[in-house]
Structure formats: structure tokens, C-alpha cells
CSV table of C-alpha atoms in Angstrom, one decimal:
chain,number,residue,atom,x,y,z
U,1,MET,CA,24.4,3.1,0.5
U,2,SER,CA,21.8,1.0,2.2
U,3,ILE,CA,21.6,0.5,5.9
U,4,LEU,CA,18.1,-0.6,6.8
U,5,VAL,CA,16.4,-1.3,3.4
U,6,ASN,CA,17.5,-2.2,-0.1
U,7,LYS,CA,16.1,-3.4,-3.4
U,8,ASP,CA,15.6,-6.9,-2.0
U,9,THR,CA,13.7,-5.8,1.1
U,10,LYS,CA,10.3,-7.4,1.2
U,11,VAL,CA,7.7,-4.8,2.3
U,12,ILE,CA,4.1,-5.1,3.3
U,13,VAL,CA,1.7,-2.2,3.8
U,14,GLN,CA,-0.6,-2.1,6.8
U,15,GLY,CA,-3.7,-0.2,5.8
U,16,PHE,CA,-3.0,-1.3,2.2
U,17,THR,CA,-6.5,-0.8,0.7
U,18,GLY,CA,-7.2,2.6,2.3
U,19,SER,CA,-6.8,5.8,0.2
U,20,GLU,CA,-3.4,6.8,1.7
U,21,GLY,CA,-2.0,3.2,1.7
U,22,THR,CA,-3.1,2.7,-1.9
U,23,PHE,CA,-1.7,6.0,-3.2
U,24,HIS,CA,1.7,5.7,-1.5
U,25,ALA,CA,2.0,2.0,-2.1
U,26,GLU,CA,1.6,2.8,-5.9
U,27,GLN,CA,4.3,5.4,-5.6
U,28,CYS,CA,6.6,3.0,-3.8
U,29,ILE,CA,6.0,0.2,-6.4
U,30,ALA,CA,6.7,2.7,-9.2
U,31,TYR,CA,10.0,3.6,-7.5
U,32,GLY,CA,11.0,-0.1,-7.4
U,33,THR,CA,10.2,-1.0,-3.8
U,34,ASN,CA,9.5,-4.7,-3.4
U,35,ILE,CA,6.0,-4.4,-2.0
U,36,VAL,CA,5.0,-8.1,-1.6
U,37,GLY,CA,1.5,-7.6,-0.2
U,38,GLY,CA,-0.6,-5.7,2.3
U,39,VAL,CA,-2.8,-6.1,5.3
U,40,THR,CA,-6.4,-4.9,5.7
U,41,PRO,CA,-8.6,-6.8,8.2
U,42,ASN,CA,-11.6,-8.6,6.6
U,43,LYS,CA,-10.2,-8.2,3.1
U,44,GLY,CA,-7.8,-11.2,3.1
U,45,GLY,CA,-7.8,-13.3,0.0
U,46,GLN,CA,-8.4,-10.3,-2.3
U,47,GLU,CA,-5.8,-8.7,-4.6
U,48,HIS,CA,-5.0,-5.0,-4.6
U,49,LEU,CA,-2.5,-3.3,-6.9
U,50,GLY,CA,-1.7,-6.7,-8.2
U,51,LYS,CA,-0.5,-7.8,-4.7
U,52,PRO,CA,-2.2,-10.2,-2.2
U,53,VAL,CA,-4.2,-8.8,0.7
U,54,PHE,CA,-4.1,-10.5,4.1
U,55,ASN,CA,-6.2,-10.2,7.2
U,56,THR,CA,-3.2,-10.2,9.6
U,57,VAL,CA,0.4,-9.3,9.5
U,58,LYS,CA,1.3,-12.8,10.6
U,59,ASP,CA,-0.5,-14.2,7.6
U,60,ALA,CA,1.3,-11.7,5.3
U,61,VAL,CA,4.7,-12.5,6.9
U,62,ASN,CA,4.1,-16.3,6.6
U,63,ALA,CA,3.1,-16.1,3.0
U,64,THR,CA,5.6,-13.5,1.7
U,65,GLY,CA,8.6,-13.5,4.0
U,66,ALA,CA,8.2,-9.7,4.5
U,67,THR,CA,10.6,-8.1,7.0
U,68,VAL,CA,9.4,-4.5,6.8
U,69,SER,CA,6.0,-2.9,7.3
U,70,MET,CA,4.9,0.5,6.0
U,71,VAL,CA,2.1,1.6,8.3
U,72,PHE,CA,-0.8,3.7,7.0
U,73,VAL,CA,-3.6,2.9,9.5
U,74,PRO,CA,-5.8,5.5,11.3
U,75,PRO,CA,-4.3,7.1,14.5
U,76,ALA,CA,-6.7,5.2,16.8
U,77,PHE,CA,-5.3,1.9,15.5
U,78,VAL,CA,-1.7,2.6,14.9
U,79,ALA,CA,-0.3,1.3,18.2
U,80,ASP,CA,-2.1,-2.0,17.8
U,81,ALA,CA,-0.8,-2.2,14.3
U,82,VAL,CA,2.8,-1.7,15.4
U,83,MET,CA,2.4,-4.3,18.2
U,84,GLU,CA,0.8,-6.8,15.7
U,85,ALA,CA,3.8,-6.3,13.4
U,86,ALA,CA,6.2,-6.9,16.2
U,87,ASP,CA,4.4,-10.1,17.2
U,88,ALA,CA,4.5,-11.3,13.6
U,89,GLY,CA,8.3,-11.0,13.4
U,90,ILE,CA,8.6,-7.8,11.3
U,91,GLU,CA,12.1,-6.3,11.8
U,92,LEU,CA,11.3,-2.7,10.9
U,93,ALA,CA,8.0,-0.8,11.0
U,94,VAL,CA,7.9,2.6,9.2
U,95,ILE,CA,5.0,4.4,10.7
U,96,ILE,CA,3.7,7.1,8.5
U,97,THR,CA,0.5,7.8,10.4
U,98,GLU,CA,0.3,11.2,11.9
U,99,GLY,CA,-1.8,12.2,14.9
U,100,ALA,CA,-1.1,8.9,16.8
U,101,PRO,CA,-1.9,9.2,20.5
U,102,VAL,CA,1.4,9.8,22.3
U,103,ARG,CA,0.9,7.4,25.3
U,104,ASP,CA,-0.3,4.7,22.9
U,105,MET,CA,2.9,5.1,20.8
U,106,GLN,CA,5.1,5.1,23.9
U,107,ALA,CA,3.7,1.7,24.8
U,108,ALA,CA,3.9,0.4,21.3
U,109,LYS,CA,7.5,1.5,20.8
U,110,ALA,CA,8.5,-0.1,24.1
U,111,TYR,CA,6.7,-3.3,23.0
U,112,ALA,CA,8.4,-3.2,19.6
U,113,THR,CA,11.9,-2.7,21.2
U,114,LYS,CA,11.3,-5.5,23.7
U,115,ASN,CA,10.4,-7.8,20.7
U,116,GLY,CA,13.4,-6.8,18.6
U,117,MET,CA,11.6,-4.6,16.1
U,118,LYS,CA,13.0,-1.3,15.0
U,119,THR,CA,10.5,1.6,14.4
U,120,ILE,CA,10.7,4.8,12.4
U,121,GLY,CA,7.9,7.3,13.1
U,122,PRO,CA,5.1,7.9,13.7
U,123,ASN,CA,4.4,11.0,11.7
U,124,CYS,CA,7.4,10.7,9.5
U,125,PRO,CA,8.1,10.8,5.8
U,126,GLY,CA,9.7,7.4,5.8
U,127,ILE,CA,13.1,6.0,4.7
U,128,ILE,CA,14.8,5.7,1.3
U,129,THR,CA,17.8,4.0,-0.2
U,130,ALA,CA,18.2,6.0,-3.4
U,131,ASP,CA,17.4,4.1,-6.6
U,132,GLU,CA,16.5,0.9,-4.6
U,133,CYS,CA,13.8,1.2,-2.0
U,134,LYS,CA,11.4,4.0,-0.9
U,135,ILE,CA,9.1,3.3,2.1
U,136,GLY,CA,6.9,6.3,2.8
U,137,ILE,CA,5.8,9.5,1.3
U,138,MET,CA,9.0,11.1,0.1
U,139,PRO,CA,9.4,12.3,-3.5
U,140,GLY,CA,11.8,9.7,-4.9
U,141,ASN,CA,13.0,11.9,-7.8
U,142,ILE,CA,15.1,14.2,-5.6
U,143,PHE,CA,17.3,11.4,-4.3
U,144,LYS,CA,20.4,10.1,-6.1
U,145,LYS,CA,22.6,7.2,-5.1
U,146,GLY,CA,25.7,8.3,-3.1
U,147,ASN,CA,27.5,8.0,0.2
U,148,VAL,CA,26.0,10.8,2.2
U,149,GLY,CA,23.5,9.8,4.9
U,150,LEU,CA,20.7,12.2,5.9
U,151,ILE,CA,18.6,12.0,9.0
U,152,SER,CA,16.0,14.6,9.7
U,153,LYS,CA,13.0,15.1,12.0
U,154,SER,CA,11.3,17.3,9.3
U,155,GLY,CA,10.0,15.9,6.1
U,156,THR,CA,10.2,19.2,4.1
U,157,LEU,CA,13.7,19.9,5.4
U,158,THR,CA,14.7,16.4,4.4
U,159,TYR,CA,13.6,17.0,0.9
U,160,GLU,CA,15.4,20.4,0.7
U,161,GLY,CA,18.6,19.0,2.2
U,162,ALA,CA,18.6,16.0,-0.2
U,163,ASN,CA,17.9,18.3,-3.1
U,164,GLN,CA,20.8,20.5,-2.3
U,165,VAL,CA,23.2,17.6,-1.6
U,166,CYS,CA,22.3,16.0,-4.9
U,167,ASN,CA,22.4,19.3,-6.9
U,168,GLU,CA,26.0,19.7,-5.7
U,169,GLY,CA,26.9,16.4,-7.3
U,170,TYR,CA,26.8,14.2,-4.2
U,171,GLY,CA,24.3,11.5,-3.5
U,172,ILE,CA,22.3,10.4,-0.5
């Protein structure tokens, strides 16, 4: 059951060409997530993982129609990245970055809310609609399609809960 993301959701990756952004974007693409491009300042016009790279979120949204951003930028820049996504019309930012300054994120989340953008994170494992769309760092193989919703503050406990639910014959 999908609520926020599904197989048709167009996703960009902020911090696309960095090591973490690259690794997890590859995993998401392999899962079937519709990654339509990424953003890395000063690398616009290049291609990475077979997808276009843009200098700004606005450029990426205008070119691809993306509505969701998976954020993998360093902690010092994550608040600015979230506000840039909100300014560009992104509807949902999934902020994987850990170690983000608390006050910066309070301001960024308030800005996002004021501009109509939902946020998940920071320092989160992401969001998944089983067999459709994985945005984040979760191991997709433990999730099976079903009608149980699972929300958790802990990444590892999310995986354990999902594994137990699915092993009992239900799906997430």
C-alpha cells in the first residue's frame, strides 16, 4: 500500500555524485525506484549512473518533473539543501544525512512546512513502498507488499519489525 511514494514517483538525489549518494542511488535504482537524476553543484551537464546531473534542484525539477528528493549532502549543507528543495517545488524530502545541526534543521523544517514540502528525517533510514519504491538506506529484500504500515524512529528496529511481520505471512 503506497501513501507517499510509489513506482511512478520521480525522485532526484541531492549529493548524487558523492560516495554515499552514489552507493544508495544504485541500490534504489536496482530496487526499481524511478531515480530521474541528481544534483551536485558544479557538475551539471554530466551523467552519473546513466542519469543526468544538475547544478540545482530547480534545474532538476524543471527538466525531470521530480517531486521527491533523497538528500545525501554533508551535515553542514543539509539545511540549505532542504530549503533549496522546498524553493524548487519538491513535495517530499527524505533526508538521510546524519549529524545535521539541530537548530539548522529546525529552521529548515519550518521553512519546508511553510512552503508546503513534507520532510522525513534527518538521520533516518528512509521510506519504502514494498516492491515499488525505496528511498533511503533500507535493505529492500526484507519488505513484502501488504497492508501493514510500519513507522519507526529506529532504522534497525524497523528492519526487525518488517522482517517479523513479513515472516508471519503479512506484508508491509
